[in-house]
Protein backbone atom coordinates (compact mmCIF):
# COMPACT_ATOMS: atom_id res chain seq x y z
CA UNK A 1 -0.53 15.72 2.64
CA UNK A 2 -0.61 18.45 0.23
CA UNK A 3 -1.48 21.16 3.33
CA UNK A 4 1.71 20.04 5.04
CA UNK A 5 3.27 21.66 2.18
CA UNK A 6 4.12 25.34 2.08
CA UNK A 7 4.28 26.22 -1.28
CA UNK A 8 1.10 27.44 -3.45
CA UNK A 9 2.34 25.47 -6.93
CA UNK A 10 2.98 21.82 -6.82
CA UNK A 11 4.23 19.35 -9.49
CA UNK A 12 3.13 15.86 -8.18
CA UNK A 13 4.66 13.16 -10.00
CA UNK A 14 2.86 9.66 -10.02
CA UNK A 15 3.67 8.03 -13.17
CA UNK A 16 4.43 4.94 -11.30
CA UNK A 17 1.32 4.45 -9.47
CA UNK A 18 -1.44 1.98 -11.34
CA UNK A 19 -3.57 0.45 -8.66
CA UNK A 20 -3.75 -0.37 -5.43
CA UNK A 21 -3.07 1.48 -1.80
CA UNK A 22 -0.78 3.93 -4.02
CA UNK A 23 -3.57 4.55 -6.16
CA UNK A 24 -6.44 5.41 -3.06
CA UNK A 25 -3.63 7.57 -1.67
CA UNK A 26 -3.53 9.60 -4.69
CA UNK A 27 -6.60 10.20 -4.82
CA UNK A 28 -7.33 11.02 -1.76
CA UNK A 29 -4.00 13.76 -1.70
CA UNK A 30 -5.48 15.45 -4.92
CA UNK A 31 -8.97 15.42 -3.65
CA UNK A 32 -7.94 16.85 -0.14
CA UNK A 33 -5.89 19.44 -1.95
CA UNK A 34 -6.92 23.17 -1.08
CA UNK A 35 -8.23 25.31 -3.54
CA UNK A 36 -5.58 27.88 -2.93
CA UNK A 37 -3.48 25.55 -4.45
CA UNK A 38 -2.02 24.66 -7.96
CA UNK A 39 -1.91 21.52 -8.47
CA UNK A 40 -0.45 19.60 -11.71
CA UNK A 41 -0.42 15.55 -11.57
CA UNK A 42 1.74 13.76 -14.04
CA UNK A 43 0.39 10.08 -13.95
CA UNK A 44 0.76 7.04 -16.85
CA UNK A 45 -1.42 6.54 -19.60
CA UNK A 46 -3.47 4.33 -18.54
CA UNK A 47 -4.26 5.23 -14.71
CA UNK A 48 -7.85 5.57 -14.39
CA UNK A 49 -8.96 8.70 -12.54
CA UNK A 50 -11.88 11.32 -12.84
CA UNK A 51 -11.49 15.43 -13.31
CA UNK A 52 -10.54 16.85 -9.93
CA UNK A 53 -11.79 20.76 -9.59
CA UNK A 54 -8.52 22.58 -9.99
CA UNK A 55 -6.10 19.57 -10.73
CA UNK A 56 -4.49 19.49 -14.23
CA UNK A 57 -3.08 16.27 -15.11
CA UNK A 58 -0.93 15.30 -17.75
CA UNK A 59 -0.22 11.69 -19.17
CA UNK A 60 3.24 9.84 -19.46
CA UNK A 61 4.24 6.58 -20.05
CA UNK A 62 5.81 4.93 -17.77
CA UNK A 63 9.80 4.47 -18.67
CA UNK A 64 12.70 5.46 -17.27
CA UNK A 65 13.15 8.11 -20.36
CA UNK A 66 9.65 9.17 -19.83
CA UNK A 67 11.01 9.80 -16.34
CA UNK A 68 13.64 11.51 -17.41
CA UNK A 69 11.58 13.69 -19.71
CA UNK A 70 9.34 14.37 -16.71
CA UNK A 71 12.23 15.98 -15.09
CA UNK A 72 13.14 17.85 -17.84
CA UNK A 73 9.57 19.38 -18.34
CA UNK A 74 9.75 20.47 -14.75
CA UNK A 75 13.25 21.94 -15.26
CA UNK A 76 11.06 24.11 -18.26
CA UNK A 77 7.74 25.10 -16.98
CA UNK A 78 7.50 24.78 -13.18
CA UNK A 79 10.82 25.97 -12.30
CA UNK A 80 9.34 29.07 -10.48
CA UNK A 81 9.16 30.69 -7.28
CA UNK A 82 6.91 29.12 -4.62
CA UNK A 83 6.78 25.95 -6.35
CA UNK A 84 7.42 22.26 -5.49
CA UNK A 85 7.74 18.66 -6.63
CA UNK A 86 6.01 15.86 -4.85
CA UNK A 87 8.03 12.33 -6.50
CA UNK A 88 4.47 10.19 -5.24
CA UNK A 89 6.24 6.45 -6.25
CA UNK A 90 9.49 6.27 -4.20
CA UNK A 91 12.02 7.44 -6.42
CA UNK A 92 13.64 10.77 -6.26
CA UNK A 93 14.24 12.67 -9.76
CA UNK A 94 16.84 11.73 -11.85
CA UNK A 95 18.12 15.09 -12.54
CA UNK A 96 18.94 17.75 -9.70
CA UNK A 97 16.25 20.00 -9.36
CA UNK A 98 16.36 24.13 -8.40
CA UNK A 99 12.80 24.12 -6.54
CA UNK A 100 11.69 21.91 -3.37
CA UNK A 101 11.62 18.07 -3.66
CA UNK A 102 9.57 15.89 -2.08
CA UNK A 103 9.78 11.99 -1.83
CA UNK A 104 7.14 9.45 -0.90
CA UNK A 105 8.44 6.88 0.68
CA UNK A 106 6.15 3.67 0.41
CA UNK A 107 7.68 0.84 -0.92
CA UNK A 108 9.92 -1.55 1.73
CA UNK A 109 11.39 -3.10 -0.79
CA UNK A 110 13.70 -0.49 -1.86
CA UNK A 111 14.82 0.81 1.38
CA UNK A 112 14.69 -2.36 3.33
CA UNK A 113 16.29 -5.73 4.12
CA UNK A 114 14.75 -8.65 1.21
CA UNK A 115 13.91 -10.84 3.78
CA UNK A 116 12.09 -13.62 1.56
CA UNK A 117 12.88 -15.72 -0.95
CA UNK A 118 12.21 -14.80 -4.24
CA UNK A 119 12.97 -15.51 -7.80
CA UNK A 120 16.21 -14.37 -9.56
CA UNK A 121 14.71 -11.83 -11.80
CA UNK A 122 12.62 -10.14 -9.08
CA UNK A 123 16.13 -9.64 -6.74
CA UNK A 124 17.98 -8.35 -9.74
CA UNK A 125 14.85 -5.67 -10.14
CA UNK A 126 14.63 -4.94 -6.46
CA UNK A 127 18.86 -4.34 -6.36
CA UNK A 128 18.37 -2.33 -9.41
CA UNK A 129 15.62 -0.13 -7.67
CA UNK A 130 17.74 0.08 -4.17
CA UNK A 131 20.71 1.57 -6.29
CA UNK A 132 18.36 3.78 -8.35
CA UNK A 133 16.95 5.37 -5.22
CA UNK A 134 20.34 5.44 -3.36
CA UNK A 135 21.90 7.63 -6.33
CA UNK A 136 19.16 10.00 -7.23
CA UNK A 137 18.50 10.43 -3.33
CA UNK A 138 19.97 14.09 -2.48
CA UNK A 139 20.39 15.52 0.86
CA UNK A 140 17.91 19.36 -0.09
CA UNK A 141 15.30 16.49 -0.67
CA UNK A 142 12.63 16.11 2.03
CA UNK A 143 11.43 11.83 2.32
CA UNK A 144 7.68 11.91 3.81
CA UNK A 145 7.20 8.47 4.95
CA UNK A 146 3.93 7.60 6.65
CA UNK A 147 5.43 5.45 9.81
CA UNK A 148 8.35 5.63 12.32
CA UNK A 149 9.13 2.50 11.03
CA UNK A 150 9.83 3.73 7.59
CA UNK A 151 11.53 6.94 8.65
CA UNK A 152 14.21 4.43 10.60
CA UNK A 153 14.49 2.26 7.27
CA UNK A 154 15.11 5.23 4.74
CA UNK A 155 17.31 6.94 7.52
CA UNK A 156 19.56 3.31 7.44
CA UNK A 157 19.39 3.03 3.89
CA UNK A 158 21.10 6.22 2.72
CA UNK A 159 24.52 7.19 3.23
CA UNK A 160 23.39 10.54 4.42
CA UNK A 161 21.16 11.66 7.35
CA UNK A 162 18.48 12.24 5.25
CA UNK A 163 15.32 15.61 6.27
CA UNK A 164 12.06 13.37 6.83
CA UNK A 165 8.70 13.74 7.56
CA UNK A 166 6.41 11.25 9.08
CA UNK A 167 2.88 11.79 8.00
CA UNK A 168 0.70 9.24 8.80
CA UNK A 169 -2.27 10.49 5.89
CA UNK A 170 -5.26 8.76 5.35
CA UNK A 171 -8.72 9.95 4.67
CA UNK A 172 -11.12 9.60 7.70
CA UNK A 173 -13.48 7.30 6.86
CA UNK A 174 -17.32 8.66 6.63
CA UNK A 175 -19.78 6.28 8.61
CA UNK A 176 -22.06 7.49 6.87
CA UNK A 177 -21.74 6.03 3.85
CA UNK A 178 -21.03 2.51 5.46
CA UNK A 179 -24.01 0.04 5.74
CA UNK A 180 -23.11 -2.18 8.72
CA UNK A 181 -24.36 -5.71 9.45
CA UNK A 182 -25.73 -6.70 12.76
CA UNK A 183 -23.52 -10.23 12.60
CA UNK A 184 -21.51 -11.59 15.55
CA UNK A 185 -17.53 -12.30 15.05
CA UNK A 186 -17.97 -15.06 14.87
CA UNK A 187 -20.29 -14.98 11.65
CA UNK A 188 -18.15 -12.55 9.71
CA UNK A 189 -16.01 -13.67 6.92
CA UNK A 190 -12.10 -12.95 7.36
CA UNK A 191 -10.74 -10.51 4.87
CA UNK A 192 -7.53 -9.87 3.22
CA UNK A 193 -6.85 -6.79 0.67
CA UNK A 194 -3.42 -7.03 -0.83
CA UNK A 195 -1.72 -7.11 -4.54
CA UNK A 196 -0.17 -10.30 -5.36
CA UNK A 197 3.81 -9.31 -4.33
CA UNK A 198 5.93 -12.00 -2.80
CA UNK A 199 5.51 -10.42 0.79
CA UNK A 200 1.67 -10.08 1.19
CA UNK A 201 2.55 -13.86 2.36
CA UNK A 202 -0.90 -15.46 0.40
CA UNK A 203 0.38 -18.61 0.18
CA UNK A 204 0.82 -19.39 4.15
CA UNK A 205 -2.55 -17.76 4.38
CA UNK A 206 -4.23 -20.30 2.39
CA UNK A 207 -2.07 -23.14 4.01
CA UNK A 208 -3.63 -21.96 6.98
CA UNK A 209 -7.08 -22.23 6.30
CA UNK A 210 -6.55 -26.24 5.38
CA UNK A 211 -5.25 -26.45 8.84
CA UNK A 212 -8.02 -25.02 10.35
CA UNK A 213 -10.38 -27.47 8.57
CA UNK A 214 -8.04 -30.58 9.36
CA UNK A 215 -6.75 -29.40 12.51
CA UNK A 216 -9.20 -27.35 14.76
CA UNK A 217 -12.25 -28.51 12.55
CA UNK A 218 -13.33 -25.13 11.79
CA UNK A 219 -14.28 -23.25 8.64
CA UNK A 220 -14.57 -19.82 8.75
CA UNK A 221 -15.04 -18.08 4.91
CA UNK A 222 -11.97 -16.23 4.01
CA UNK A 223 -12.24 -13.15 1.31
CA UNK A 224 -9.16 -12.83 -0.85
CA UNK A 225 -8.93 -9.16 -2.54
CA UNK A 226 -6.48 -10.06 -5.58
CA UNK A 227 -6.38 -8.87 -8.57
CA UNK A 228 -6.32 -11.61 -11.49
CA UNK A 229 -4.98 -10.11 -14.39
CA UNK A 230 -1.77 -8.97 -12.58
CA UNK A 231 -1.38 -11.70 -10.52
CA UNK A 232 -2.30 -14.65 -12.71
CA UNK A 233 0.03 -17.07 -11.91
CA UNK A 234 -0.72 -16.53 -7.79
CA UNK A 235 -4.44 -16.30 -8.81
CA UNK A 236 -4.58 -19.57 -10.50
CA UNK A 237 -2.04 -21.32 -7.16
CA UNK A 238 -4.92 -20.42 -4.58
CA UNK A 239 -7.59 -21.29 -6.80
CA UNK A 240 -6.16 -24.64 -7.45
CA UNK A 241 -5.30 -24.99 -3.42
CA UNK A 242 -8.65 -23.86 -2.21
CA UNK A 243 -10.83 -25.97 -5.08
CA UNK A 244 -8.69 -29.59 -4.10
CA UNK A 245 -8.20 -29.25 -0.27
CA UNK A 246 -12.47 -27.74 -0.25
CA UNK A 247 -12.00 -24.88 1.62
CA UNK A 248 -14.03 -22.06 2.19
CA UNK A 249 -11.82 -19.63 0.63
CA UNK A 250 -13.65 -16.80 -2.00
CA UNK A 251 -10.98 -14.62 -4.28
CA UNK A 252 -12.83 -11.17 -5.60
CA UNK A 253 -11.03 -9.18 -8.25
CA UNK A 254 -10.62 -5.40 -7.10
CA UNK A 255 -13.34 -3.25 -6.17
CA UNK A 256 -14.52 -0.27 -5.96
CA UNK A 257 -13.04 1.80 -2.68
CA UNK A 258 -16.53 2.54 -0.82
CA UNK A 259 -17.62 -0.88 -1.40
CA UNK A 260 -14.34 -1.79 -0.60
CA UNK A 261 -14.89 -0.18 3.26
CA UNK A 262 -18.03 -1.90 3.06
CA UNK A 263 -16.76 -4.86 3.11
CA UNK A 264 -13.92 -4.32 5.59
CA UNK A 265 -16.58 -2.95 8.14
CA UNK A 266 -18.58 -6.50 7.83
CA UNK A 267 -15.38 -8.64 8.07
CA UNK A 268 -12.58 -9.38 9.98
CA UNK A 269 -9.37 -8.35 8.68
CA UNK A 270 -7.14 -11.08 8.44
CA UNK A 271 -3.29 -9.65 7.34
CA UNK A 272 -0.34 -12.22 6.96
CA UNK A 273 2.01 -9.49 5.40
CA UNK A 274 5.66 -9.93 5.89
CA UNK A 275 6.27 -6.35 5.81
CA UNK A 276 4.60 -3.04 4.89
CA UNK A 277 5.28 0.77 4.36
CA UNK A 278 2.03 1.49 5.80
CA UNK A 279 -1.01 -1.05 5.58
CA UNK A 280 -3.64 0.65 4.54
CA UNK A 281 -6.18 -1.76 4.84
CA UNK A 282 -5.39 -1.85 8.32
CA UNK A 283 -5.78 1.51 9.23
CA UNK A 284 -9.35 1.25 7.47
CA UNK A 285 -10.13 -1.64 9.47
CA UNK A 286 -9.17 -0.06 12.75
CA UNK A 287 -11.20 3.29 11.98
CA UNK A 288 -13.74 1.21 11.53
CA UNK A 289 -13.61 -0.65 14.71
CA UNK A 290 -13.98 -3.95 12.66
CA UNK A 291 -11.61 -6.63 14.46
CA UNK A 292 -8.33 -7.42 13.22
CA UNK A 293 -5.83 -10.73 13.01
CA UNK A 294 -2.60 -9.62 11.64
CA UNK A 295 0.78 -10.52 11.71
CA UNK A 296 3.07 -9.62 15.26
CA UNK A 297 5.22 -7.10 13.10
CA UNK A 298 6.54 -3.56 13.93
CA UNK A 299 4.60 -2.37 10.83
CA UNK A 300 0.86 -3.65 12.26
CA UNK A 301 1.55 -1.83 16.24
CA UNK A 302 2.14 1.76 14.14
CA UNK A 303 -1.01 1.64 12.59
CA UNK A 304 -3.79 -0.69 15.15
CA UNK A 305 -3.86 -2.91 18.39
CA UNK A 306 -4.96 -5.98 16.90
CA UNK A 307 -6.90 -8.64 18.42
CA UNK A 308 -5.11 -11.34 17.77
CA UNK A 309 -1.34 -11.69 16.18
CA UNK A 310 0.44 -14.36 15.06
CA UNK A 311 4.17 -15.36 13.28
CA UNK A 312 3.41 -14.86 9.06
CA UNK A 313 5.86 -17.38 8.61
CA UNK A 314 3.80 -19.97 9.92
CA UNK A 315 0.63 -21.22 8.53
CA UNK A 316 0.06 -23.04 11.92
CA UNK A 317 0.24 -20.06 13.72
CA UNK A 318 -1.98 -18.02 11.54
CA UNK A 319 -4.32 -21.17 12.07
CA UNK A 320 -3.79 -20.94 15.88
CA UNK A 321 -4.78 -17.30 16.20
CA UNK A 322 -7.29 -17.47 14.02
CA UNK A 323 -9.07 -20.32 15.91
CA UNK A 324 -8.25 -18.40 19.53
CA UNK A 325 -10.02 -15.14 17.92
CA UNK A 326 -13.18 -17.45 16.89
CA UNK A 327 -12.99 -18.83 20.69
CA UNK A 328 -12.99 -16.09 22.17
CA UNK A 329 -15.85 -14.61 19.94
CA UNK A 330 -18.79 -17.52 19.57
């Protein structure tokens, strides 16, 4: 992404960004950055990330007055000809800025409809983030999105017609590095990577699998990507789900990204997600030419053509398509 920019100095800021596809998007910006470039990366104190050959980085904590101070530091020492912020978590700066600002765009929750239910105190932080956005948002600021589908949601969501780029980034996978299995479809296990929000729809994932075993009498192994120690409380759910109904469901904590491709180029990905900015895993998947079962959302048909789709909302008609894909590949 960072070639799409003109400038020669850029100020990338990433405090928000812990884990996840923000964090393999990160790193693969800085490490794709030309040498010709300067780059500075301000990221949080405890983001876990080795020397890149002519990126500086420089820790914050993450706060809104660490934020603000981030702005402010800017404002000091990198307001300069030829030089540029990149805001790499969603929100724009809080302060106006004299040099070029750009905003990724990646989260659906704060420029998009909240169309699941979800607790009190997760709406009240997801209204508080929409109105954050919508004020800071200023119309010299350039959004890079990754999706046509996200350009339309943060053109809708601000009162202004807002400069965007769509820029679909993603490191090209190297096959070299990937050790493939000669197994049929059939024999792969189905694979979902996802963090633990509300949306990635686990819960009608898992339903589905018991309906597979009682209804279709089938049993494929599904691989569940989920952190524990963020997610406990959705961690412990599935565990308890897949351990009482016996199904043939396996969660791994997170891994590292190679073996992570690994395992997507073995499997078939399986992705029940109510919404996404982007959908990394799928993109993987589908450079990869591993087969894919995902939900029949806008989202999926930017990014793959998969082979199977089916309503999220309904843990029968994951089941369904899920059966149909095995059918159709003994």
């Amino acid at each position: 992404m960072l070639e799409e920019l003109p400038q020669e100095n850029i100020v990338i800021v990433a405090q928000n960004i812990s884990s996840g596809g923000g964090a393999v998007l990160l790193n693969q910006t800085l490490r794709q950055a030309s040498t010709k470039k300067s780059v500075v990366c301000i990221i949080n104190d405890t983001f876990q990330i080795e020397p890149i050959p002519g990126v500086e980085f420089i820790r914050m904590p993450r706060s809104i007055f660490a934020r603000l101070k981030i702005d402010l530091v800017i404002l000091k020492n990198h307001n300069t000809p030829n030089t540029a912020a990149l805001y790499f978590g969603n929100f724009p700066p809080l302060l106006p800025l004299p040099i070029k600002t750009y905003v990724f765009c990646q989260n659906r929750y704060i420029v998009g409809p909240l169309d699941l239910k979800v607790s009190r105190i997760f709406a009240i932080k997801v209204a508080l983030q929409k109105t954050l956005f919508k004020l800071c948002s200023r119309k010299e600021h350039t959004f890079i999105v990754q999706t046509k589908t996200m350009a339309a949601l943060v053109k809708q969501s601000l009162h202004f017609s807002p400069i965007l780029k769509v820029l679909p980034f993603t490191e090209k996978v190297s096959w070299e590095k990937i050790r493939f299995e000669n197994k049929p479809n059939s024999q792969k296990p189905f694979l979902y990577v996802a963090s633990g929000e509300p949306h990635k729809n686990h819960l009608n994932l898992i339903l589905a699998w018991e309906i597979l075993s009682s209804k279709f009498g089938l049993h494929p192994e599904l691989v569940l990507i989920l952190n524990a120690k963020n997610y406990p409380t959705l961690h412990k759910i599935l565990v308890d789900i897949a351990s009482q109904k016996r199904l043939n469901v396996r969660i791994v904590n997170e891994m590292e990204h190679s073996n992570l491709l690994n395992a997507i180029a073995n499997s078939v990905t399986i992705y029940p997600s109510l919404f996404e900015s982007f959908g990394l895993p799928l993109v993987e998947a589908n450079q990869l030419n591993a087969p894919i079962v995902a939900s029949d959302r806008e989202f999926v048909r930017d990014v793959c053509d998969p082979q199977e789709t089916f309503n999220p909302m309904s843990a029968e008609s994951i089941a369904t398509a899920v059966a149909a894909f095995l059918n159709k590949n003994p």
